[in-house]
Amino acid sequence: MDYQFKEIEQKWQKFWAQNQTFKAETDSAKPKFYVLDMFPYPSGAGLHVGHPLGYIASDIFSRYKRLKGFNVLHPMGYDSFGLPAEQYAIQTGQHPAVTTEANINTYRKQLDGIGFSFDWSREVRTSDPEYYKWTQWIFMQLFNSWYNLETDRAEDISTLIEKFNAAGTADVKAVCDEDTLNFMPSDWATMTEEERQEELLKYRLTFLKESTVNWCAALGTVLANDEVKDGFSERGGHPVEQKKMMQWSMRISAYAERLLQGLNTIDWPEPVKEIQRNWIGKSIGASVRFAIEPSAEITELSQDYIEVFTTRVDTIFGVSYLVLAPEHELVAQVTTVAQQNDINNYIAQTKKKSELDRMADVKTVSGAFTGSYVINPVSGERIQLWIADYVLAGYGTGAVMGVPSGDQRDWLFARHFNLPIVQILDAQQDIENQADATKEGKYINSGFINGMNYAAATETLNAWLEEKEVGKAKINYRMRDAIFGRQRYWGEPIPVYFKDGLPYLIKEEELPLMLPEIDKYLPTETGEPPLARAEGWKYEDQYEYEMSTMPGWAGSSWYWYRYMDAKNDSDFASKDAIAYWKDVDLYIGGSEHATGHLLYSRFWNKFLKDLGYVKEEEPFKKLINQGMIQGRTNFVYRVIDEEGRSTNKLVSHGLKKDYKTSALRVDVNIVDNEILDIAKFKLFRPEFVDAEFILENGKYICGVEVEKMSKSYFNVVNPDILIESYGADTLRMYEMFLGPLEQSKPWNTNGIEGVFKFLRKFWRLFHNDAMTFHVNDSVPSKAELKALHKIIKKVQDDVERFSFNTSVSGFMIAVNELTDLKCKNRQILEDLVIILSPYAPHVCEELWSLLGHEEGSLSYTPYPTFNPAHLVEDEFSYPISVNGKTRLNLSISLTWEPKEIEELVLANEDVQKYLDGKAPKKVIVVKGRIVNVVL
RNA sequence: GCUCAGAUGGUGGAACUGGUAGACACGCAGGACUUAAAAUCCUGUGACCUUAAAAGUCGUGCGGGUUCGAUUCCCGCUCUGAGUACCA
């Protein structure tokens, strides 16, 4: 029988499911290996050919590791809370749980069709109460913790209370809100319960605080910074504005330094690490206080100084003005009557500018003088205080010192508003025409640091500022605390209720706090989140629950631990399971999660480690980003007549330059190798039933462009169709064959036939001309062993370095060689089946059982051992260059010593001819092989 | 603007640490089988110059450099993709 992929694949998929072939046991004598995929959000559209790319790679790796004797954990689940299901629910009234369930079933069917070796007994779904119970539990641990800078880790809030009792805030070094009180133990003792709770909230790692948030009116919710792209929501592209709101946040800033340092310990793609480094945005500098000059006009000041952050404290003698962000809280207080109009106009003008305009308009210099002055603490100089929108309220202190000679932006500002430009380093050049940011040379015009170099000046100034208590060296991070609440329905309820306006956790044994049923999924008329619609939903029948739910990243920030022990109902995972599986050895997924999921997961992992629940500081040892598969859109060209109307005439791509045309996207599934199937096209576009086609060589050739894969571009390729016509094994190998895993590439089906032919050829190796199974037990020939061991080595090397595309080529070569050798040898073919099985598991299982082995035993059979001896040849021919140019081929025996070869090569007639009697200058030998003779 | 990645035949891409560039596949051309087509199999396929054949010259975005030898390393440039951006 010829290669019947359909029967074979169905048979083995059923077998694996029934026998739970890939169920991983926690107590194993084998070494563990944890291979994780980023679990999908089950969208209504199902999988397209781009989705499984990473899954196929991880599956190959998992199967390979099993053959290599590892106990492999390779689970899958669904990130099933999220906006699309809720948007759909708002439109249709269908409960998100219902649509989510339906989508999951579609996904499962599609995934099963590709033959993955997932351990489905460990499946997780973030929207399952048995799962989100533990997401809520982690939230409670965060609420009950504070970050102690002395021990540099999170601790239970009780240790903070002990400190308050013992010595008040005196020896508390914590990451906390800025408005914490300083108090004595006696003060703490006299505080009411409410006052204490209010104070503790400023230290908790999840906390409620009035903060500026990204509010998206269209979605009716706040968004985290990483969910906003260029002033629009990442999902849906709706406008986002800044708004002050009472919000739950996570104190991720406490972990900024550890998140940064940890990057050096993990094997991740450099771009992702770089993105995280930028996101954390560490800058080393100093904060300096400039006293506001007292004046009769400014009477009510909440503070009498302005604090700036600078990375170049050494330039402080060159400061010629100070700038506040227009949103800075002191602006109203320091503006003089005379300048009131200017300032008001400027603020109004800034507000009108959208976020996008403000970014596009970086060239224009703008600002307004407040009328007030500040005093430079080091020089005592009186300098003007301005506002300008190039200063961002959200970064640093929202105030900067302007040093025109050292910073181009400050230079432009000074030039525009006629402010002084002072040279501060003798090495600065041409500061009449532009700023010079050099750190070279000695300081001039700089008071007590005159004559010093950069390092000495910085050190001196920092010490001076600290001593005078007007500033100090400071490290600033760009990363903000993560907003945690979402005004949405389809997410984890936050396990909190309110008493006297203060939040309290529900009891642990009351978890999970179930998502209540509501009639509509919209916010209430009064603008409260959808959960406010839940009738009678009160804690102990009297206290209001928190109405917002958790963001999408909550459930995905710890899910890899749940897979370790997915059914546990007394812990998020048992201590034994965590001790055994430890961390993820290989994580494959897209790089688009760099500042979201991948950062939050590291944060929660570090937190759980601080509390002793998990073992490892970093959750994902190695990360691989699979490239995105783009769509390849096909176009047909409609001829436009002289009046500019589109006609019913379609011209082939190669001839379109002779006509005026308009392009029209056409379904890629009716185009083969850019040749349009005209009959199917007429069905696809019935308005072209009578269309005329201008052909080239009798064919209609379509145009091509690479675009995002999307339904509306008619360029979506569904894996099911390919599995139907070629089988899952072909699809798996073809997706790998397409190119390097990490590279983005457009999908095209042009080469899939080649992979299919390969699998059929492989199948035929085991069959005689009548297509009945046939192998023999002869002794393998030298040539056969060579072909086999070449591929064993190649695939092993390729898999270890994630170069799956090249090993597919390797298999093709091996099968071609063995076909040419008419190899029917059982031993050779068995080994070949084993090494191919991670790539094409179905056909290999079938052949394995035809070879007489127990069904299903293939997945755990030891990988064949590579023996280099089989690759050694008795005699081979290789070229020798003379002066770097290829000149001659010589036959050499490998048994010869290098010295011996050298002598023989030099004695060779042809070499002699080139040498022309002279001795060679140099003979270059690489790995015992002469490659070049230099005359 | 900054950071990172990349540029190899008609196409996707190989070449792992500098050592026969273009593996493997697609496409194309020719051939076999066939009444014919499809399918299958075989042969050829970087460019140039020649030839009966062999050989030769050029060739990995562009210009330089290091080296006996460079797709690979270094310097400068062009282009493409990704990330990021008044970050003080």
PDB file of N, CA and C (backbone and C1' of nucleotides) in Angstrom, chain B residues 29-58:
ATOM      1  P     A B  29       9.350  25.536 -19.053  1.00  0.00           P
ATOM      2  O5'   A B  29      10.719  24.962 -19.611  1.00  0.00           O
ATOM      3  C5'   A B  29      11.549  25.781 -20.436  1.00  0.00           C
ATOM      4  C4'   A B  29      12.822  25.036 -20.771  1.00  0.00           C
ATOM      5  C3'   A B  29      12.617  23.633 -21.334  1.00  0.00           C
ATOM      6  O3'   A B  29      12.315  23.644 -22.707  1.00  0.00           O
ATOM      7  C1'   A B  29      14.267  23.568 -19.645  1.00  0.00           C
ATOM      8  P     G B  30      11.362  22.504 -23.264  1.00  0.00           P
ATOM      9  O5'   G B  30      12.329  21.229 -23.255  1.00  0.00           O
ATOM     10  C5'   G B  30      13.403  21.148 -24.189  1.00  0.00           C
ATOM     11  C4'   G B  30      14.323  20.013 -23.824  1.00  0.00           C
ATOM     12  C3'   G B  30      13.701  18.625 -23.836  1.00  0.00           C
ATOM     13  O3'   G B  30      13.531  18.093 -25.132  1.00  0.00           O
ATOM     14  C1'   G B  30      15.027  18.873 -21.895  1.00  0.00           C
ATOM     15  P     G B  31      12.306  17.136 -25.387  1.00  0.00           P
ATOM     16  O5'   G B  31      12.764  15.802 -24.645  1.00  0.00           O
ATOM     17  C5'   G B  31      13.865  15.053 -25.168  1.00  0.00           C
ATOM     18  C4'   G B  31      14.270  13.984 -24.185  1.00  0.00           C
ATOM     19  C3'   G B  31      13.260  12.871 -23.943  1.00  0.00           C
ATOM     20  O3'   G B  31      13.248  11.925 -24.981  1.00  0.00           O
ATOM     21  C1'   G B  31      14.164  13.586 -21.876  1.00  0.00           C
ATOM     22  P     A B  32      11.906  11.102 -25.266  1.00  0.00           P
ATOM     23  O5'   A B  32      11.854  10.095 -24.024  1.00  0.00           O
ATOM     24  C5'   A B  32      12.824   9.044 -23.921  1.00  0.00           C
ATOM     25  C4'   A B  32      12.551   8.227 -22.683  1.00  0.00           C
ATOM     26  C3'   A B  32      11.161   7.612 -22.610  1.00  0.00           C
ATOM     27  O3'   A B  32      11.099   6.403 -23.339  1.00  0.00           O
ATOM     28  C1'   A B  32      11.676   8.648 -20.542  1.00  0.00           C
ATOM     29  P     C B  33       9.798   6.073 -24.197  1.00  0.00           P
ATOM     30  O5'   C B  33       8.708   5.754 -23.070  1.00  0.00           O
ATOM     31  C5'   C B  33       8.845   4.605 -22.218  1.00  0.00           C
ATOM     32  C4'   C B  33       7.798   4.649 -21.137  1.00  0.00           C
ATOM     33  C3'   C B  33       6.375   4.827 -21.637  1.00  0.00           C
ATOM     34  O3'   C B  33       5.800   3.584 -22.026  1.00  0.00           O
ATOM     35  C1'   C B  33       6.786   6.333 -19.847  1.00  0.00           C
ATOM     36  P     U B  34       5.112   3.460 -23.412  1.00  0.00           P
ATOM     37  O5'   U B  34       3.844   4.402 -23.236  1.00  0.00           O
ATOM     38  C5'   U B  34       2.811   4.048 -22.329  1.00  0.00           C
ATOM     39  C4'   U B  34       1.792   5.157 -22.273  1.00  0.00           C
ATOM     40  C3'   U B  34       1.238   5.592 -23.627  1.00  0.00           C
ATOM     41  O3'   U B  34       0.216   4.712 -24.074  1.00  0.00           O
ATOM     42  C1'   U B  34       1.766   7.506 -22.303  1.00  0.00           C
ATOM     43  P     U B  35       0.211   4.254 -25.618  1.00  0.00           P
ATOM     44  O5'   U B  35       0.037   5.612 -26.416  1.00  0.00           O
ATOM     45  C5'   U B  35       0.298   5.690 -27.822  1.00  0.00           C
ATOM     46  C4'   U B  35      -0.449   6.863 -28.398  1.00  0.00           C
ATOM     47  C3'   U B  35      -0.365   8.141 -27.596  1.00  0.00           C
ATOM     48  O3'   U B  35       0.765   8.903 -27.982  1.00  0.00           O
ATOM     49  C1'   U B  35      -2.639   7.695 -28.118  1.00  0.00           C
ATOM     50  P     A B  36       1.637   9.590 -26.860  1.00  0.00           P
ATOM     51  O5'   A B  36       0.648  10.690 -26.279  1.00  0.00           O
ATOM     52  C5'   A B  36       0.391  11.889 -27.043  1.00  0.00           C
ATOM     53  C4'   A B  36      -0.709  12.683 -26.380  1.00  0.00           C
ATOM     54  C3'   A B  36      -0.415  13.145 -24.962  1.00  0.00           C
ATOM     55  O3'   A B  36       0.316  14.363 -24.976  1.00  0.00           O
ATOM     56  C1'   A B  36      -2.576  12.178 -25.050  1.00  0.00           C
ATOM     57  P     A B  37       1.375  14.668 -23.868  1.00  0.00           P
ATOM     58  O5'   A B  37       0.450  14.985 -22.609  1.00  0.00           O
ATOM     59  C5'   A B  37      -0.203  16.265 -22.513  1.00  0.00           C
ATOM     60  C4'   A B  37      -1.283  16.211 -21.479  1.00  0.00           C
ATOM     61  C3'   A B  37      -0.813  16.028 -20.038  1.00  0.00           C
ATOM     62  O3'   A B  37      -0.368  17.249 -19.480  1.00  0.00           O
ATOM     63  C1'   A B  37      -2.649  14.593 -20.461  1.00  0.00           C
ATOM     64  P     A B  38       0.843  17.262 -18.452  1.00  0.00           P
ATOM     65  O5'   A B  38       0.188  16.624 -17.146  1.00  0.00           O
ATOM     66  C5'   A B  38      -0.786  17.342 -16.390  1.00  0.00           C
ATOM     67  C4'   A B  38      -1.429  16.422 -15.387  1.00  0.00           C
ATOM     68  C3'   A B  38      -0.475  15.792 -14.382  1.00  0.00           C
ATOM     69  O3'   A B  38      -0.196  16.644 -13.303  1.00  0.00           O
ATOM     70  C1'   A B  38      -1.892  14.132 -15.288  1.00  0.00           C
ATOM     71  P     A B  39       1.285  16.683 -12.676  1.00  0.00           P
ATOM     72  O5'   A B  39       1.460  15.226 -12.056  1.00  0.00           O
ATOM     73  C5'   A B  39       0.685  14.842 -10.921  1.00  0.00           C
ATOM     74  C4'   A B  39       0.845  13.352 -10.683  1.00  0.00           C
ATOM     75  C3'   A B  39       2.276  12.875 -10.509  1.00  0.00           C
ATOM     76  O3'   A B  39       2.755  13.072  -9.204  1.00  0.00           O
ATOM     77  C1'   A B  39       1.171  11.480 -12.050  1.00  0.00           C
ATOM     78  P     U B  40       4.273  13.538  -8.998  1.00  0.00           P
ATOM     79  O5'   U B  40       5.098  12.250  -9.448  1.00  0.00           O
ATOM     80  C5'   U B  40       4.968  11.031  -8.721  1.00  0.00           C
ATOM     81  C4'   U B  40       5.655   9.923  -9.477  1.00  0.00           C
ATOM     82  C3'   U B  40       7.124  10.163  -9.798  1.00  0.00           C
ATOM     83  O3'   U B  40       7.960   9.886  -8.693  1.00  0.00           O
ATOM     84  C1'   U B  40       6.025   9.371 -11.735  1.00  0.00           C
ATOM     85  P     C B  41       9.211  10.819  -8.435  1.00  0.00           P
ATOM     86  O5'   C B  41      10.255  10.223  -9.474  1.00  0.00           O
ATOM     87  C5'   C B  41      10.663   8.860  -9.365  1.00  0.00           C
ATOM     88  C4'   C B  41      11.344   8.436 -10.638  1.00  0.00           C
ATOM     89  C3'   C B  41      12.516   9.302 -11.069  1.00  0.00           C
ATOM     90  O3'   C B  41      13.689   8.986 -10.357  1.00  0.00           O
ATOM     91  C1'   C B  41      11.128   8.915 -12.931  1.00  0.00           C
ATOM     92  P     C B  42      14.724  10.143 -10.010  1.00  0.00           P
ATOM     93  O5'   C B  42      15.492  10.284 -11.384  1.00  0.00           O
ATOM     94  C5'   C B  42      16.201   9.176 -11.931  1.00  0.00           C
ATOM     95  C4'   C B  42      16.666   9.516 -13.333  1.00  0.00           C
ATOM     96  C3'   C B  42      17.464  10.805 -13.455  1.00  0.00           C
ATOM     97  O3'   C B  42      18.813  10.632 -13.081  1.00  0.00           O
ATOM     98  C1'   C B  42      15.834  10.741 -15.158  1.00  0.00           C
ATOM     99  P     U B  43      19.596  11.837 -12.394  1.00  0.00           P
ATOM    100  O5'   U B  43      19.858  12.801 -13.634  1.00  0.00           O
ATOM    101  C5'   U B  43      20.713  12.384 -14.698  1.00  0.00           C
ATOM    102  C4'   U B  43      20.703  13.411 -15.792  1.00  0.00           C
ATOM    103  C3'   U B  43      21.017  14.832 -15.356  1.00  0.00           C
ATOM    104  O3'   U B  43      22.401  15.047 -15.176  1.00  0.00           O
ATOM    105  C1'   U B  43      19.150  14.857 -16.805  1.00  0.00           C
ATOM    106  P     G B  44      22.891  16.109 -14.089  1.00  0.00           P
ATOM    107  O5'   G B  44      22.600  17.501 -14.804  1.00  0.00           O
ATOM    108  C5'   G B  44      23.252  17.824 -16.026  1.00  0.00           C
ATOM    109  C4'   G B  44      22.625  19.043 -16.634  1.00  0.00           C
ATOM    110  C3'   G B  44      22.591  20.273 -15.727  1.00  0.00           C
ATOM    111  O3'   G B  44      23.835  20.932 -15.722  1.00  0.00           O
ATOM    112  C1'   G B  44      20.490  20.008 -16.767  1.00  0.00           C
ATOM    113  P     U B  45      24.360  21.601 -14.382  1.00  0.00           P
ATOM    114  O5'   U B  45      23.410  22.871 -14.252  1.00  0.00           O
ATOM    115  C5'   U B  45      23.423  23.895 -15.254  1.00  0.00           C
ATOM    116  C4'   U B  45      22.290  24.851 -15.017  1.00  0.00           C
ATOM    117  C3'   U B  45      22.215  25.418 -13.604  1.00  0.00           C
ATOM    118  O3'   U B  45      23.113  26.498 -13.436  1.00  0.00           O
ATOM    119  C1'   U B  45      20.061  24.731 -14.291  1.00  0.00           C
ATOM    120  P     G B  46      24.053  26.541 -12.139  1.00  0.00           P
ATOM    121  O5'   G B  46      24.009  28.081 -11.765  1.00  0.00           O
ATOM    122  C5'   G B  46      22.772  28.700 -11.440  1.00  0.00           C
ATOM    123  C4'   G B  46      22.975  30.193 -11.379  1.00  0.00           C
ATOM    124  C3'   G B  46      23.619  30.797 -12.622  1.00  0.00           C
ATOM    125  O3'   G B  46      22.669  31.075 -13.619  1.00  0.00           O
ATOM    126  C1'   G B  46      24.749  31.554 -10.687  1.00  0.00           C
ATOM    127  P     A B  47      23.131  31.050 -15.132  1.00  0.00           P
ATOM    128  O5'   A B  47      24.011  32.369 -15.239  1.00  0.00           O
ATOM    129  C5'   A B  47      23.399  33.664 -15.166  1.00  0.00           C
ATOM    130  C4'   A B  47      24.463  34.714 -15.297  1.00  0.00           C
ATOM    131  C3'   A B  47      25.307  34.614 -16.564  1.00  0.00           C
ATOM    132  O3'   A B  47      24.663  35.230 -17.664  1.00  0.00           O
ATOM    133  C1'   A B  47      26.726  34.841 -14.703  1.00  0.00           C
ATOM    134  P     C B  48      24.933  34.678 -19.080  1.00  0.00           P
ATOM    135  O5'   C B  48      26.449  35.086 -19.327  1.00  0.00           O
ATOM    136  C5'   C B  48      26.822  36.470 -19.382  1.00  0.00           C
ATOM    137  C4'   C B  48      28.319  36.595 -19.405  1.00  0.00           C
ATOM    138  C3'   C B  48      29.016  35.894 -20.555  1.00  0.00           C
ATOM    139  O3'   C B  48      28.928  36.650 -21.749  1.00  0.00           O
ATOM    140  C1'   C B  48      30.198  35.441 -18.561  1.00  0.00           C
ATOM    141  P     C B  49      28.797  35.851 -23.120  1.00  0.00           P
ATOM    142  O5'   C B  49      30.280  35.302 -23.281  1.00  0.00           O
ATOM    143  C5'   C B  49      31.388  36.210 -23.342  1.00  0.00           C
ATOM    144  C4'   C B  49      32.669  35.418 -23.396  1.00  0.00           C
ATOM    145  C3'   C B  49      32.656  34.297 -24.408  1.00  0.00           C
ATOM    146  O3'   C B  49      32.863  34.793 -25.717  1.00  0.00           O
ATOM    147  C1'   C B  49      33.565  33.501 -22.363  1.00  0.00           C
ATOM    148  P     U B  50      32.209  34.022 -26.909  1.00  0.00           P
ATOM    149  O5'   U B  50      33.491  33.191 -27.277  1.00  0.00           O
ATOM    150  C5'   U B  50      33.382  31.919 -27.860  1.00  0.00           C
ATOM    151  C4'   U B  50      34.418  31.005 -27.260  1.00  0.00           C
ATOM    152  C3'   U B  50      34.167  29.555 -27.607  1.00  0.00           C
ATOM    153  O3'   U B  50      34.631  29.252 -28.912  1.00  0.00           O
ATOM    154  C1'   U B  50      34.553  29.721 -25.294  1.00  0.00           C
ATOM    155  P     U B  51      33.562  28.587 -29.849  1.00  0.00           P
ATOM    156  O5'   U B  51      33.887  27.072 -29.561  1.00  0.00           O
ATOM    157  C5'   U B  51      35.245  26.656 -29.392  1.00  0.00           C
ATOM    158  C4'   U B  51      35.276  25.410 -28.569  1.00  0.00           C
ATOM    159  C3'   U B  51      34.234  24.363 -28.924  1.00  0.00           C
ATOM    160  O3'   U B  51      34.501  23.697 -30.134  1.00  0.00           O
ATOM    161  C1'   U B  51      34.433  24.514 -26.582  1.00  0.00           C
ATOM    162  P     A B  52      33.253  23.199 -30.900  1.00  0.00           P
ATOM    163  O5'   A B  52      32.742  22.029 -29.964  1.00  0.00           O
ATOM    164  C5'   A B  52      31.632  21.203 -30.337  1.00  0.00           C
ATOM    165  C4'   A B  52      31.811  19.811 -29.779  1.00  0.00           C
ATOM    166  C3'   A B  52      32.134  19.775 -28.279  1.00  0.00           C
ATOM    167  O3'   A B  52      30.941  19.786 -27.506  1.00  0.00           O
ATOM    168  C1'   A B  52      33.681  18.421 -29.458  1.00  0.00           C
ATOM    169  P     A B  53      30.873  20.557 -26.099  1.00  0.00           P
ATOM    170  O5'   A B  53      32.004  19.843 -25.230  1.00  0.00           O
ATOM    171  C5'   A B  53      31.707  18.632 -24.528  1.00  0.00           C
ATOM    172  C4'   A B  53      32.973  18.002 -24.009  1.00  0.00           C
ATOM    173  C3'   A B  53      33.641  18.715 -22.830  1.00  0.00           C
ATOM    174  O3'   A B  53      33.042  18.399 -21.611  1.00  0.00           O
ATOM    175  C1'   A B  53      35.267  18.140 -24.439  1.00  0.00           C
ATOM    176  P     A B  54      32.957  19.508 -20.430  1.00  0.00           P
ATOM    177  O5'   A B  54      34.491  19.735 -20.028  1.00  0.00           O
ATOM    178  C5'   A B  54      35.201  18.735 -19.299  1.00  0.00           C
ATOM    179  C4'   A B  54      36.683  18.991 -19.378  1.00  0.00           C
ATOM    180  C3'   A B  54      37.179  20.224 -18.631  1.00  0.00           C
ATOM    181  O3'   A B  54      37.355  20.001 -17.248  1.00  0.00           O
ATOM    182  C1'   A B  54      38.086  20.225 -20.798  1.00  0.00           C
ATOM    183  P     A B  55      36.890  21.108 -16.192  1.00  0.00           P
ATOM    184  O5'   A B  55      37.895  22.317 -16.467  1.00  0.00           O
ATOM    185  C5'   A B  55      39.293  22.175 -16.246  1.00  0.00           C
ATOM    186  C4'   A B  55      40.055  23.168 -17.079  1.00  0.00           C
ATOM    187  C3'   A B  55      39.976  24.628 -16.609  1.00  0.00           C
ATOM    188  O3'   A B  55      40.876  24.899 -15.559  1.00  0.00           O
ATOM    189  C1'   A B  55      39.559  24.531 -18.932  1.00  0.00           C
ATOM    190  P     G B  56      40.473  25.966 -14.459  1.00  0.00           P
ATOM    191  O5'   G B  56      40.283  27.299 -15.294  1.00  0.00           O
ATOM    192  C5'   G B  56      41.432  27.985 -15.794  1.00  0.00           C
ATOM    193  C4'   G B  56      40.999  29.160 -16.623  1.00  0.00           C
ATOM    194  C3'   G B  56      40.343  30.290 -15.843  1.00  0.00           C
ATOM    195  O3'   G B  56      41.300  31.106 -15.215  1.00  0.00           O
ATOM    196  C1'   G B  56      39.098  29.834 -17.807  1.00  0.00           C
ATOM    197  P     U B  57      41.011  31.701 -13.799  1.00  0.00           P
ATOM    198  O5'   U B  57      40.047  32.906 -14.144  1.00  0.00           O
ATOM    199  C5'   U B  57      40.535  34.029 -14.888  1.00  0.00           C
ATOM    200  C4'   U B  57      39.393  34.940 -15.250  1.00  0.00           C
ATOM    201  C3'   U B  57      38.544  35.407 -14.080  1.00  0.00           C
ATOM    202  O3'   U B  57      39.136  36.487 -13.386  1.00  0.00           O
ATOM    203  C1'   U B  57      37.123  34.679 -15.816  1.00  0.00           C
ATOM    204  P     C B  58      38.917  36.604 -11.808  1.00  0.00           P
ATOM    205  O5'   C B  58      37.395  37.055 -11.724  1.00  0.00           O
ATOM    206  C5'   C B  58      37.012  38.359 -12.186  1.00  0.00           C
ATOM    207  C4'   C B  58      35.506  38.462 -12.254  1.00  0.00           C
ATOM    208  C3'   C B  58      34.766  38.291 -10.938  1.00  0.00           C
ATOM    209  O3'   C B  58      34.811  39.458 -10.138  1.00  0.00           O
ATOM    210  C1'   C B  58      33.659  37.042 -12.607  1.00  0.00           C
TER     211        C B  58
END
